[in-house]
Coordinates of C-alpha atoms in Angstrom, one line a residue:
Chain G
X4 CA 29.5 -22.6 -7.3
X5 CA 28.5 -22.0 -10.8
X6 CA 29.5 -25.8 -12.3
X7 CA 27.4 -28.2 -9.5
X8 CA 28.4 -31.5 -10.6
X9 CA 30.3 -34.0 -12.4
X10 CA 28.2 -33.4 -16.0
X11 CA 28.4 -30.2 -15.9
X12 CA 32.2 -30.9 -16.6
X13 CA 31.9 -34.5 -18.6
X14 CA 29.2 -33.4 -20.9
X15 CA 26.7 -32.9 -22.3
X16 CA 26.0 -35.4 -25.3
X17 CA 26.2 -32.8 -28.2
X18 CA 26.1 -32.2 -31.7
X19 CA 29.2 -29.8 -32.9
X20 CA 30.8 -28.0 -33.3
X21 CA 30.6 -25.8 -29.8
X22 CA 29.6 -26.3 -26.8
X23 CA 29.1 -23.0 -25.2
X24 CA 27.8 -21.5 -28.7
X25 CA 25.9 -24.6 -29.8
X26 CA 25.2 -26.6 -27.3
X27 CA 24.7 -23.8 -24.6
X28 CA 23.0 -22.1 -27.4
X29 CA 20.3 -24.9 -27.7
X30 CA 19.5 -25.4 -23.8
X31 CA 19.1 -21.6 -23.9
X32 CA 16.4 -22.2 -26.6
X33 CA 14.6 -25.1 -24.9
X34 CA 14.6 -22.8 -21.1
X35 CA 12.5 -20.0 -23.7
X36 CA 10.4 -22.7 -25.2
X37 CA 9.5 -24.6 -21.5
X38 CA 8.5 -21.3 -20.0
X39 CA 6.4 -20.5 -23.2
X40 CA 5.2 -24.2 -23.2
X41 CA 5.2 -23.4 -26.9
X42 CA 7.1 -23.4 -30.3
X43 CA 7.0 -19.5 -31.2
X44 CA 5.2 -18.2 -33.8
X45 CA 7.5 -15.5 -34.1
X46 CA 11.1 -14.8 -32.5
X47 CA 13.5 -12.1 -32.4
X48 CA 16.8 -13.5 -31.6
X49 CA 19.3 -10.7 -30.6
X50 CA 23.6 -11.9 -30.2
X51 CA 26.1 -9.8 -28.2
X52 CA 29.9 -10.0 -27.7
X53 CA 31.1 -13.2 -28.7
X54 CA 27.8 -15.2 -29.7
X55 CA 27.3 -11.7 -31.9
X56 CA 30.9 -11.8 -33.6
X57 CA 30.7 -16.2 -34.4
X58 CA 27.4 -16.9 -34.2
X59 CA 27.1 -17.8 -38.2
X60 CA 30.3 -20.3 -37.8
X61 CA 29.6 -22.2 -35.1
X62 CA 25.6 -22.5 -35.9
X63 CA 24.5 -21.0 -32.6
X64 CA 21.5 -19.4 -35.0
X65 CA 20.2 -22.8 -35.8
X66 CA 20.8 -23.6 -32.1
X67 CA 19.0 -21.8 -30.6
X68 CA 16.0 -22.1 -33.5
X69 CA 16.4 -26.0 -32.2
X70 CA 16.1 -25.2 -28.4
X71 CA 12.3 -22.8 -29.5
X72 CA 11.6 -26.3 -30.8
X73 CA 12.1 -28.2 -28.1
X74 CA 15.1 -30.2 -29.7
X75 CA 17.8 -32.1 -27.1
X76 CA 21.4 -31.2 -27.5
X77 CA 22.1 -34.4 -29.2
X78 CA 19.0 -34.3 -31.7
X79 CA 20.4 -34.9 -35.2
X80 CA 18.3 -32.7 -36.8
X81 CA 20.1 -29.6 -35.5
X82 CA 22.0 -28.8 -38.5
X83 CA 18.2 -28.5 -40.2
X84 CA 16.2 -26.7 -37.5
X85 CA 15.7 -23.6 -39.8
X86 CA 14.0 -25.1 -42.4
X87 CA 11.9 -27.3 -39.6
X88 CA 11.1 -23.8 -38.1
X89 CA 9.8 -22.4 -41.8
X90 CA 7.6 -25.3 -41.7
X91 CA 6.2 -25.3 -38.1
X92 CA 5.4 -20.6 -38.9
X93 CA 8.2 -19.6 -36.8
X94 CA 9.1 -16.7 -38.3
X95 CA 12.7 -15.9 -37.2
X96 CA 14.4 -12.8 -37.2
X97 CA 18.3 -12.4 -36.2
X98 CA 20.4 -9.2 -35.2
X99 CA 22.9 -7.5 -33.5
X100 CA 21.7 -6.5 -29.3
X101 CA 23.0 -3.0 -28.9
X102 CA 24.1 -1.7 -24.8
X103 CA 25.6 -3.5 -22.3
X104 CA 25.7 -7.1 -21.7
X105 CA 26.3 -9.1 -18.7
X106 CA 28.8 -11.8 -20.3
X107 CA 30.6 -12.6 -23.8
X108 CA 28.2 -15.3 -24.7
X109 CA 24.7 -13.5 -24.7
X110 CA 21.7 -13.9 -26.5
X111 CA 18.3 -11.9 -26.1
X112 CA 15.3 -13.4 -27.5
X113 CA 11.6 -11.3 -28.1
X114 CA 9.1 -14.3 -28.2
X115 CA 5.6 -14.3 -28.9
X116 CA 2.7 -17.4 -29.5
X117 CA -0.3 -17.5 -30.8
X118 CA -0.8 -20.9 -29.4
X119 CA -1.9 -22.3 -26.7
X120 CA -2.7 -18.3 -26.1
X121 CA -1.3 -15.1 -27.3
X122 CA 1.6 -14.8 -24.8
X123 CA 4.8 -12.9 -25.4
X124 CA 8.5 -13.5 -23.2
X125 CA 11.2 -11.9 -23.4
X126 CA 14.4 -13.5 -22.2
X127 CA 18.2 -13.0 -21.9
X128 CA 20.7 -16.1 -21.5
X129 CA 24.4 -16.5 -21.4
X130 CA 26.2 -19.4 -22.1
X131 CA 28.7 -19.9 -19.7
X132 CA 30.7 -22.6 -20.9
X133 CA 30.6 -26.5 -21.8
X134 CA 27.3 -25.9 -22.4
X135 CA 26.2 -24.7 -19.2
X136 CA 24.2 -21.8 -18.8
X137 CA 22.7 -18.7 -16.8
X138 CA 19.1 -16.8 -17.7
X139 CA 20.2 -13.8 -16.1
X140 CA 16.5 -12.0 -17.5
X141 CA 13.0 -13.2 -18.1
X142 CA 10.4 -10.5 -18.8
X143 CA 12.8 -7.6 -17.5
X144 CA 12.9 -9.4 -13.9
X145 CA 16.5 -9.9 -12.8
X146 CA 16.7 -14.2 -12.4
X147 CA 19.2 -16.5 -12.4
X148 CA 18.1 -19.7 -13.5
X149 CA 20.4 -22.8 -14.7
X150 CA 18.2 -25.5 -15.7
X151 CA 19.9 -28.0 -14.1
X152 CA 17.2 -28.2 -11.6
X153 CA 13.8 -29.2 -11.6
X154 CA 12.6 -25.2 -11.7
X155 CA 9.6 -23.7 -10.7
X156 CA 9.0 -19.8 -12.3
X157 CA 6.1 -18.1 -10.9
X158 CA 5.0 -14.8 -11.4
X159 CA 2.9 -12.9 -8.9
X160 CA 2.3 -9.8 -7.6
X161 CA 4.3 -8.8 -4.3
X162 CA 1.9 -9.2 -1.5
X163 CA 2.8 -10.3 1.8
X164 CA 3.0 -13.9 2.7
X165 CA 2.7 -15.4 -0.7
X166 CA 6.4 -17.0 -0.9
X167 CA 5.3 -18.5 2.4
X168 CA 2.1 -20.0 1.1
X169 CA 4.3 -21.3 -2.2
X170 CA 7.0 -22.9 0.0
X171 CA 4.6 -24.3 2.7
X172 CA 3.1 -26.2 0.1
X173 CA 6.6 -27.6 -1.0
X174 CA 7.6 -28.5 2.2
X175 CA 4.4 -30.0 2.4
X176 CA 5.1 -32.3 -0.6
X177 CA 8.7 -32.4 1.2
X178 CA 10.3 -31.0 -1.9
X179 CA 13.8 -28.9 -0.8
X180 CA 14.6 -25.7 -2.6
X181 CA 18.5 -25.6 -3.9
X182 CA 18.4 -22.1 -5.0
X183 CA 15.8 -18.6 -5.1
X184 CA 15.7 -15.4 -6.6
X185 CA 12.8 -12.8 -6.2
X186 CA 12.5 -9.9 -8.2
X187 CA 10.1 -7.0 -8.3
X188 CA 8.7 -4.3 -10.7
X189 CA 8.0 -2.2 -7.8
X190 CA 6.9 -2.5 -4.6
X191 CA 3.4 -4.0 -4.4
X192 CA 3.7 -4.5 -8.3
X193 CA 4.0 -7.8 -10.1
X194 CA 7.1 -9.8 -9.0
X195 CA 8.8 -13.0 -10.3
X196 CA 10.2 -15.8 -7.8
X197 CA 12.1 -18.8 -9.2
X198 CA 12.8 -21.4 -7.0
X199 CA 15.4 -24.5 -8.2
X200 CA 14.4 -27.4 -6.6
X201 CA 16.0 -31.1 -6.0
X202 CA 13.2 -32.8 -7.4
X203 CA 10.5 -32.5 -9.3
X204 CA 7.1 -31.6 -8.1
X205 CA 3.8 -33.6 -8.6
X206 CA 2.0 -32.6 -11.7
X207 CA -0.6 -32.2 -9.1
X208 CA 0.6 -29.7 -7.3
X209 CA 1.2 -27.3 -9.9
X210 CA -3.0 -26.2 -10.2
X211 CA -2.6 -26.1 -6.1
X212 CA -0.2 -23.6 -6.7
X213 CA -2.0 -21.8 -9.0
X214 CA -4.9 -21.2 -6.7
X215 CA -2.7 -19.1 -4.2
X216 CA -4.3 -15.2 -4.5
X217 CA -2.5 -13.4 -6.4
X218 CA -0.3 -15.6 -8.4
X219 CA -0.5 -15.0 -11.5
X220 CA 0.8 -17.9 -14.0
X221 CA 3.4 -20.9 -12.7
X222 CA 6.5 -22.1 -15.6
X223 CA 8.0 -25.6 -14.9
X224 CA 11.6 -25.5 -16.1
X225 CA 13.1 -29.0 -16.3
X226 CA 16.4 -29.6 -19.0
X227 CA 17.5 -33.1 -17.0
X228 CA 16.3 -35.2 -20.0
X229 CA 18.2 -32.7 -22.8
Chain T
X4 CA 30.4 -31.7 -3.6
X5 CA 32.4 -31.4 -0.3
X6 CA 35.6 -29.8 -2.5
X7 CA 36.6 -27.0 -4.1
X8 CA 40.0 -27.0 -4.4
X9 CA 42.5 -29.6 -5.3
X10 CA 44.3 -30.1 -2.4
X11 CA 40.5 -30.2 -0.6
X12 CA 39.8 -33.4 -2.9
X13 CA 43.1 -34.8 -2.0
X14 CA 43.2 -34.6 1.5
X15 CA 39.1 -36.3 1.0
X16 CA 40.9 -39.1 -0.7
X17 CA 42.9 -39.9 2.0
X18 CA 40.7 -39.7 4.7
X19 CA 38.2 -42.1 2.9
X20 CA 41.0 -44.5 1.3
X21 CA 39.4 -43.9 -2.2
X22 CA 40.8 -42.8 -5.7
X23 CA 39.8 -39.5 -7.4
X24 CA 37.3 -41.8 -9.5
X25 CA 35.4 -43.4 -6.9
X26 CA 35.3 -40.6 -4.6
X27 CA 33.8 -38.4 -7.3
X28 CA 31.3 -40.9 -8.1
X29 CA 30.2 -41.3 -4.4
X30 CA 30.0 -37.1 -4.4
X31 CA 28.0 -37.1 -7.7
X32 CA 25.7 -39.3 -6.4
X33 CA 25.0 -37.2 -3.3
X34 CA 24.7 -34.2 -4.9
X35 CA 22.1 -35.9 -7.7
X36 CA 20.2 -37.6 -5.4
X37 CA 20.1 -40.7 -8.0
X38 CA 22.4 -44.2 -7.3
X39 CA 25.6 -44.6 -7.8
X40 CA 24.9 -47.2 -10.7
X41 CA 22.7 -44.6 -12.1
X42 CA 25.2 -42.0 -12.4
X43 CA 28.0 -44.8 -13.5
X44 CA 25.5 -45.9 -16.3
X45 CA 25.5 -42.5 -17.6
X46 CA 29.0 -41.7 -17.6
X47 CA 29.8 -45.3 -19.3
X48 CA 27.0 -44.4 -22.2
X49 CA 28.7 -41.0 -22.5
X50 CA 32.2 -43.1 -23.0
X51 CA 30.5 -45.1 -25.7
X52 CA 29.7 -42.1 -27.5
X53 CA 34.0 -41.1 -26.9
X54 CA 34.4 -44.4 -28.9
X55 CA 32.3 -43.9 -31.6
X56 CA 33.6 -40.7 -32.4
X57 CA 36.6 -41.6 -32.4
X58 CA 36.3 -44.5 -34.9
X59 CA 34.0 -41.9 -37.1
X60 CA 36.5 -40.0 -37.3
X61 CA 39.0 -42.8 -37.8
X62 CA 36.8 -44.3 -40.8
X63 CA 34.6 -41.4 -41.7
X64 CA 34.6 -38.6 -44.1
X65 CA 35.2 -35.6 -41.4
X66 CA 34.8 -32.6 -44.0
X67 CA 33.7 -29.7 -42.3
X68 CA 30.8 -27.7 -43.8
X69 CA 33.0 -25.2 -44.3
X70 CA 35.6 -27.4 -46.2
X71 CA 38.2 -26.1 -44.2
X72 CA 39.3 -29.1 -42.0
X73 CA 38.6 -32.8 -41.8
X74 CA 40.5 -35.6 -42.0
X75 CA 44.0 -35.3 -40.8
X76 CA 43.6 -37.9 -37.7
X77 CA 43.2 -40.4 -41.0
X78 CA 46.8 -38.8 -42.7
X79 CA 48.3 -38.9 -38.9
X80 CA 47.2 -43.1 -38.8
X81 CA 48.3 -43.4 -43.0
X82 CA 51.7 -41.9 -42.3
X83 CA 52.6 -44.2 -39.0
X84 CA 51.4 -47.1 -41.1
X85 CA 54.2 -46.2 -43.7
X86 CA 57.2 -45.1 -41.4
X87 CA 57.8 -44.8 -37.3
X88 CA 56.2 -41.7 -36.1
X89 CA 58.5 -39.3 -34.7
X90 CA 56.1 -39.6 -31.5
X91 CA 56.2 -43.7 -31.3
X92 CA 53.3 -45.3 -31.8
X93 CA 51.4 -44.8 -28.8
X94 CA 51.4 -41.5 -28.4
X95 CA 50.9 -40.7 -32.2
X96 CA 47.8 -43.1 -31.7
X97 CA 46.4 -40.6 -28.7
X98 CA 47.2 -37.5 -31.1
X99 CA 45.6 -39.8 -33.9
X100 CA 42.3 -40.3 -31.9
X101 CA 42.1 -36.6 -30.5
X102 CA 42.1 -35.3 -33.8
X103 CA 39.4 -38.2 -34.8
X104 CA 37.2 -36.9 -32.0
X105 CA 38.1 -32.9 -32.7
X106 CA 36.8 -33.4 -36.4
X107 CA 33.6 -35.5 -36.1
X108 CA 32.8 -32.3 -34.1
X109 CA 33.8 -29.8 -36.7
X110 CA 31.6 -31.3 -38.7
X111 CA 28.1 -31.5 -36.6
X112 CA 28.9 -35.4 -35.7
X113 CA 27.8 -36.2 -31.7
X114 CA 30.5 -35.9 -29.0
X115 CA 30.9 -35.6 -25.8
X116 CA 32.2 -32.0 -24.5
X117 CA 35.2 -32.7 -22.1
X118 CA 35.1 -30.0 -20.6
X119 CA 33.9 -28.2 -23.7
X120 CA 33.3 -29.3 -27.4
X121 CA 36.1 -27.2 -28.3
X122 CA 38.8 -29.8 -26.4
X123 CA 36.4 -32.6 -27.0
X124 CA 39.1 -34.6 -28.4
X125 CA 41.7 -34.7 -25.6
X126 CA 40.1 -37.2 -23.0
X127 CA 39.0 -39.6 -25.8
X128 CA 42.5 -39.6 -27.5
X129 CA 44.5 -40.3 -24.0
X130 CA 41.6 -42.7 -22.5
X131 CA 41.1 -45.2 -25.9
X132 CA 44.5 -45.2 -27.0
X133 CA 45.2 -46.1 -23.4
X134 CA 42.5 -48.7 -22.9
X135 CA 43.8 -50.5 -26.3
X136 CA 47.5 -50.1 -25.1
X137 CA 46.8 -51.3 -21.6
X138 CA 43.8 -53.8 -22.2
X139 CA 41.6 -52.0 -19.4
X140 CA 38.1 -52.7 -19.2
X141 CA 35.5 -50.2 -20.2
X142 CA 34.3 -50.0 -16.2
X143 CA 38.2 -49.1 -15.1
X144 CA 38.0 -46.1 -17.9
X145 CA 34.4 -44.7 -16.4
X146 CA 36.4 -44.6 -13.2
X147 CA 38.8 -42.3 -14.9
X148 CA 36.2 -40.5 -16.1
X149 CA 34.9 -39.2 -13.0
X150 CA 38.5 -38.4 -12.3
X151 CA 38.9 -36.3 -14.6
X152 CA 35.5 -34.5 -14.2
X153 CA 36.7 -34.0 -10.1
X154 CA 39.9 -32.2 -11.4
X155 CA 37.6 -30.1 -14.3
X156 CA 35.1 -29.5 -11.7
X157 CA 37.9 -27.7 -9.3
X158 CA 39.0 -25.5 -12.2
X159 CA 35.7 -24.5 -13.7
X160 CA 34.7 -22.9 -10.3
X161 CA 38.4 -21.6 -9.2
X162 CA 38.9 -20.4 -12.9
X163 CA 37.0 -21.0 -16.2
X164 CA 36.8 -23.7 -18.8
X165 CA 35.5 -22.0 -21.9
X166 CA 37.9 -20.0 -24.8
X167 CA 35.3 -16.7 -24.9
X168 CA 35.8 -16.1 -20.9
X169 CA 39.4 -17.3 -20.5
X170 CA 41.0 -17.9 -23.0
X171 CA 42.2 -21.3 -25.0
X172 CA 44.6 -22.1 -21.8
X173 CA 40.8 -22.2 -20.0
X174 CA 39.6 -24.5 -23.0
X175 CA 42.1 -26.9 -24.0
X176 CA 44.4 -25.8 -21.1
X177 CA 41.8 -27.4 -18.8
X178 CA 41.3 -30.7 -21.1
X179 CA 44.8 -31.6 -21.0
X180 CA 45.0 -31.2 -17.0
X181 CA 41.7 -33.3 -16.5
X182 CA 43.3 -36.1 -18.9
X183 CA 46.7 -35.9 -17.4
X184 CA 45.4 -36.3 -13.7
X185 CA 43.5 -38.7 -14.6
X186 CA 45.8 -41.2 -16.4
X187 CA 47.8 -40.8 -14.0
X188 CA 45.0 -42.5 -11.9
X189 CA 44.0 -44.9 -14.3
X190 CA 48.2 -46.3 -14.1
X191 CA 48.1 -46.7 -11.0
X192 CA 49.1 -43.6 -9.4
X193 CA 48.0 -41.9 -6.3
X194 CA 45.7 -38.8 -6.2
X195 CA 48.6 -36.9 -4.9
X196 CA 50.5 -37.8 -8.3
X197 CA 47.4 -37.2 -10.0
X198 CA 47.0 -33.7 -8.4
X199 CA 50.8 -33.1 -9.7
X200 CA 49.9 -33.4 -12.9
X201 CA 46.9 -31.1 -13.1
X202 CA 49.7 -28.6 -12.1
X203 CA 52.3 -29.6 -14.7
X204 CA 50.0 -29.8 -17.1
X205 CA 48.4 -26.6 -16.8
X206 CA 51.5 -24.1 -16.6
X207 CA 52.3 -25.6 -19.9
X208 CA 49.1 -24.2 -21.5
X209 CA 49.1 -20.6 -19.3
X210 CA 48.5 -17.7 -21.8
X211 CA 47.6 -19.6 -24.8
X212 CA 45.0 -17.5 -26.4
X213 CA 41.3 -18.3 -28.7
X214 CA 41.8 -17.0 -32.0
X215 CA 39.5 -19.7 -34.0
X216 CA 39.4 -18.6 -37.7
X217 CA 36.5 -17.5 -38.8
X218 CA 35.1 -18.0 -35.2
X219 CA 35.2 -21.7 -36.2
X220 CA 35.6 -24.6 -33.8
X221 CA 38.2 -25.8 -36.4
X222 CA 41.7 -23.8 -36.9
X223 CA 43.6 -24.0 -34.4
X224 CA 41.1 -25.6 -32.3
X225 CA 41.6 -29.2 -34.2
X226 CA 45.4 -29.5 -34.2
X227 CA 45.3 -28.1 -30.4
X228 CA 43.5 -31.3 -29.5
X229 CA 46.2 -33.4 -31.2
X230 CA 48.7 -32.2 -29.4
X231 CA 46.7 -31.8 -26.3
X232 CA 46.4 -35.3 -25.9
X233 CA 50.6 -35.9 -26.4
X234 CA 51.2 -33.3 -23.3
X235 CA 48.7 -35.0 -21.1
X236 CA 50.9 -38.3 -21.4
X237 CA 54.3 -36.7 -20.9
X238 CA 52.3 -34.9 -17.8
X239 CA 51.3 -38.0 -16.5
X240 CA 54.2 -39.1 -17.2
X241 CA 56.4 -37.0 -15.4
X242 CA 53.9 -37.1 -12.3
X243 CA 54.2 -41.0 -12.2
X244 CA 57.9 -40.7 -11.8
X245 CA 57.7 -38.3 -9.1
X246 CA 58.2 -34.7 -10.9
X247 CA 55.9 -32.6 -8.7
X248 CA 54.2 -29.2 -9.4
X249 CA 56.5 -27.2 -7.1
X250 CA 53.9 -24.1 -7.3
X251 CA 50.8 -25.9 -6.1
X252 CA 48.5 -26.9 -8.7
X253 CA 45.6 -24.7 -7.0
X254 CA 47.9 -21.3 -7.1
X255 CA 48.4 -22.5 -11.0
X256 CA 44.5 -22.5 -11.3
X257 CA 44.7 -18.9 -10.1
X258 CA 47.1 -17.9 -12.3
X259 CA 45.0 -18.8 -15.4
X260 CA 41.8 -17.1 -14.1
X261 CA 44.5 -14.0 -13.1
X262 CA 46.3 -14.3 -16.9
X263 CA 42.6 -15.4 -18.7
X264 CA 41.0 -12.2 -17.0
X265 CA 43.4 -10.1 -18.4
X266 CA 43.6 -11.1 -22.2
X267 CA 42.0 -8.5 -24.3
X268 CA 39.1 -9.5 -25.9
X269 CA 40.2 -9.9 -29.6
X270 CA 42.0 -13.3 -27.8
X271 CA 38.9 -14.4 -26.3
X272 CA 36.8 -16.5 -29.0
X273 CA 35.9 -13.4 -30.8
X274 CA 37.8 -13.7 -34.1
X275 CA 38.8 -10.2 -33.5
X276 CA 43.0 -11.0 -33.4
X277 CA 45.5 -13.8 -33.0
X278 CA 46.0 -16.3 -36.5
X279 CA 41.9 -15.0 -37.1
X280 CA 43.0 -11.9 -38.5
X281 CA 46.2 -12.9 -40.0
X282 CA 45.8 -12.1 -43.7
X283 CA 44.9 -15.7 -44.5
X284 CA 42.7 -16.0 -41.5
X285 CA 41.4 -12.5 -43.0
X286 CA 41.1 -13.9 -46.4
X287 CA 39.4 -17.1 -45.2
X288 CA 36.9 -15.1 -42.9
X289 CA 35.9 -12.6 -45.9
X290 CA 34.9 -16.1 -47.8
X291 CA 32.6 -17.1 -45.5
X292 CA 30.9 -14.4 -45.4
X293 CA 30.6 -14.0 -49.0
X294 CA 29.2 -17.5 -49.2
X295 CA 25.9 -17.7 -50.3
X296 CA 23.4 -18.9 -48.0
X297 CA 24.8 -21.9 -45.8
X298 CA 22.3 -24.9 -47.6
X299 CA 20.9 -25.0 -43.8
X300 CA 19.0 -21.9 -44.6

C-alpha cells in the first residue's frame, strides 16, 4: 500500500501552495538533511518531469532549501528559506536532471558538509502526492524509504550474518520492522539496509549498533514531528 | 488498515455497527500504535487550521505573489450579500469558503491538504458551511473527517490523488468524493449511502485534466475548488435520497487510474497543454518568467 494511514490522506499541516511540489518538496529536504545530520554547505538540487517544468511557480526550490534546513512543513519561514540558506553558507545550485526518471515528481540532490565532518550524499526523492513521498536512491543504492516511520539507514559491507546481528538486537529491544530493503554495490562490497520500524529505537541502542563488525555508519530517519 | 476497497470498508461497518468515522478512527489507531484520543486530537487541531483558513480567506488579503488570483471567495460573499445567489445561500456559502481555503493557499497561508493542497478547499467549504448551517459540534465534524480520509485512503491506493500522476479528476476529483461521502455521513446517512456518493461523485470529475497556468496552484485550480464543494452537496445529496452509483463506486475508482494513466503528459501538472498554453496562459507564463528575481531570492 503506498498511502498507510488516515494522514497521509487528511494532511499534512502545510504552507502553500502544493502539496506534492511544496510540501512533498520540503519532507524530501528534511529526509537529506536527517541522514546528513547536517545543513549542507553546498547542494546541487537537480528537477525532472514535472517538479523540473513548475518548480519556480509553486516554490518547490525554496522547499526543498527549507527541508536541507531542517524546517517543518508548516514553518512560516518557507517563503524565506533562500535568503536563510545565504546566511547559514549553503551554497545552492539548481538545474535541469537529464536521463530517465522513476516518476513525474523527482528531484536529485548532490550534498556535501563540511560539518560535523566532510561527508557527501547523494539522494533521489519523488513526491508522490499530498505530500507523501518515496526516496527511491541514497548514494546510488536502490531504497525505498517514506519517512513515515521511525527509519533506521545503515550502511555496511555485505558479510554474512550482519542483518541478523542488527535485527537480533531489535528484537531484543522488541522493536518490529514494518518494512526492509537491502541493496548491494556488489557482492561482498558495501551494501545499504534500511529498515522502517513501528517505533522508535532507544538513543542507546544506536552506538550498540554501531559496534557490529563491519557496519560502517547508522542514519536515524524520523519526519513524525514535521 | 483491514480495507482496501470500498465495499471492504462497508461490509467492516456493518459487521462492527460503526459509521465510516469511527471505524476509521479505531483503524488509525491500530495502525499508529498511539490512542484513539491521540489521533482524534490531531485530526480536531488539523480542523482548526480548516477554520482559520477559511476566515483568512474570508477577511484577509489573499493576493497571490504572483498577482494573479486572490480574493474572489470575498466577491462570491459581497455579491450574495447584495442579491440571492443563483446557488441559494448555502451552497454559495460552501463555494464561498472553498475558494477562502483555495486562496490562503495560493498565497503561502497554512492549510491543510485534503487530499492535496491543490483541492485543499473542498472539505473545508462543505464541512464549515455545514457545521454553521446545521449547528454540529466541532467533535461530530472530526468524525467526518476520518470519514472522509477512509474514502481518500481507498482511492489513493486503488488509483491516485495528485494532478502530475492522474490527472485533476485524481486531485480535485478525489476531494469532492471524500467530501460528498462524508456529508453524507455527517446527515445522518449510512455508509452504504455514503459509499454511493463516492461513486456519483467521482464519474462527474472522470477525465478532467491539470493544466495549472504557469504550473501555478492558482488557475484553474482556485475556481475548481469552488465548484468542487457545490457537487459534493448535490452528491450527497442525491445519495441521501436514495440515487445509487449503479457502476459500483470501486469499478469508478478504476476507471480514473485506467483514464488518468492514459492522459498524455502535457495534461498532467506539467503546463505543457490544456488552458496553460492557451495564448493567454502562453502570455501569462512568458511574464513570469521574464520577472525579475522573485523578492524570495
Amino acid at each position: 500500500m503506498r498511502f498507510k494511514d488516515v494522514f497521509s490522506i487528511i494532511g499534512p499541516s502545510m504552507v502553500g501552495p502544493s502539496s506534492s511540489h511544496t510540501a512533498g518538496a520540503v519532507r524530501i529536504g528534511l529526509v537529506a538533511h536527517q541522514l546528513l545530520g547536517a545543513v549542507p554547505k553546498r547542494a546541487e538540487i537537480l528537477f525532472y518531469g514535472s517538479f523540473a517544468a513548475t518548480y519556480q511557480g509553486h516554490g518547490t526550490d525554496i522547499a526543498i532549501v527549507s527541508g536541507l534546513l531542517g524546517f517543518a512543513t508548516d514553518d512560516i519561514r518557507i517563503p524565506n528559506a533562500l535568503s536563510v540558506a545565504g546566511e547559514q553558507g549553503m551554497d545552492v545550485i539548481f538545474g535541469q536532471g537529464k536521463g530517465l526518471f522513476s516518476h513525474p515528481n523527482t528531484v536529485k540532490l548532490l550534498l556535501e558538509t563540511s560539518e560535523p565532518e566532510a561527508r557527501k550524499l547523494s539522494l533521489v526523492g519523488t513526491s508522490i502526492g499530498g505530500g507523501n513521498i518515496e526516496i527511491v536512491s541514497v548514494n546510488e543504492f536502490r531504497v525505498k524509504i517514506t519517512g513515515d516511520y521511525p527509519t533506521l539507514v545503515i550502511l555496511h559491507e555485505d558479510r554474512t550474518g550482519i542483518i541478523a546481528d542488527v535485527t537480533s538486537m531489535l528484537k531484543s529491544e522488541r522493536v518490529n520492522i514494518g518494512y526492509m530493503s537491502v541493496d548491494r554495490k556488489g557482492r561482498s562490497g558495501q551494501a545499504l539496509t534500511v529498515l522502517e520500524l513501528d517505533d522508535m529505537l532507544p538513543d542507546s541502542l544506536i552506538p550498540a549498533l554501531q559496534t557490529i563488525d563491519h557496519v560502517q555508519h547508522i542514519s536515524k530517519i524520523d519526519l513524525s514531528q514535521f | 488498515m483491514k480495507f482496501r476497497t470500498l465495499a471492504e470498508l462497508g461490509v467492516l461497518c456493518a459487521e462492527r455497527g460503526l459509521s465510516i468515522g469511527k471505524l476509521m478512527l479505531e483503524e488509525q489507531s491500530a495502525e499508529s500504535g498511539r490512542s484513539q484520543q491521540d489521533e482524534f486530537s490531531k485530526m480536531a487541531a488539523y480542523y482548526d487550521v480548516m477554520k482559520e483558513a477559511v476566515q483568512r480567506g474570508l477577511h484577509e488579503n489573499t493576493t497571490s505573489r504572483s498577482g494573479l488570483t486572490g480574493l474572489d471567495a470575498q466577491r462570491v460573499v459581497a455579491h450574495r450579500q447584495q442579491q440571492e445567489a443563483c446557488l441559494g445561500e448555502h451552497a454559495s456559502n460552501a463555494m464561498a469558503y472553498a475558494l477562502a481555503v483555495s486562496e490562503v493557499n495560493a498565497s503561502m497561508g497554512r492549510i491543510i491538504a485534503t487530499p492535496t493542497a491543490g483541492s485543499c478547499g473542498i472539505i473545508p467549504g462543505v464541512f464549515v458551511s455545514s457545521q454553521e448551517r446545521f449547528g454540529w459540534d466541532d467533535e461530530h465534524l472530526v468524525y467526518g473527517l476520518f470519514a472522509a480520509g477512509a474514502i481518500g485512503f481507498v482511492i489513493a491506493n486503488n488509483s491516485f490523488v495528485s494532478g502530475a500522476e492522474g490527472g485533476c479528476q485524481a486531485e480535485v476529483g478525489s476531494a469532492i468524493g471524500m467530501a460528498a461521502g462524508a456529508l453524507v455521513e455527517l446527515r445522518g446517512g449510512t455508509p452504504v449511502q455514503a459509499i454511493h456518493a463516492v461513486g456519483l461523485a467521482l464519474k462527474n470529475t472522470l477525465g478532467l485534466i491539470c493544466d495549472p497556468v504557469g504550473g501555478l496552484v492558482e488557475i484553474p485550480c482556485i475556481v475548481r475548488n469552488g465548484f468542487g464543494a457545490v457537487s459534493a452537496l448535490a452528491a450527497a445529496d442525491m445519495a441521501l435520497a436514495g440515487v445509487r452509483s449503479v457502476i459500483p463506486s470501486d469499478e469508478v475508482i478504476q476507471v480514473m487510474l485506467e483514464v488518468g494513466s492514459a492522459m498524455p503528459e502535457i495534461h498532467r501538472e506539467t503546463a505543457g497543454g490544456g488552458l496553460a498554453t492557451t495564448p493567454t496562459g502562453r502570455k501569462i507564463m512568458k511574464k513570469l518568467r521574464e520577472q525579475k528575481k522573485p523578492p524570495r531570492s
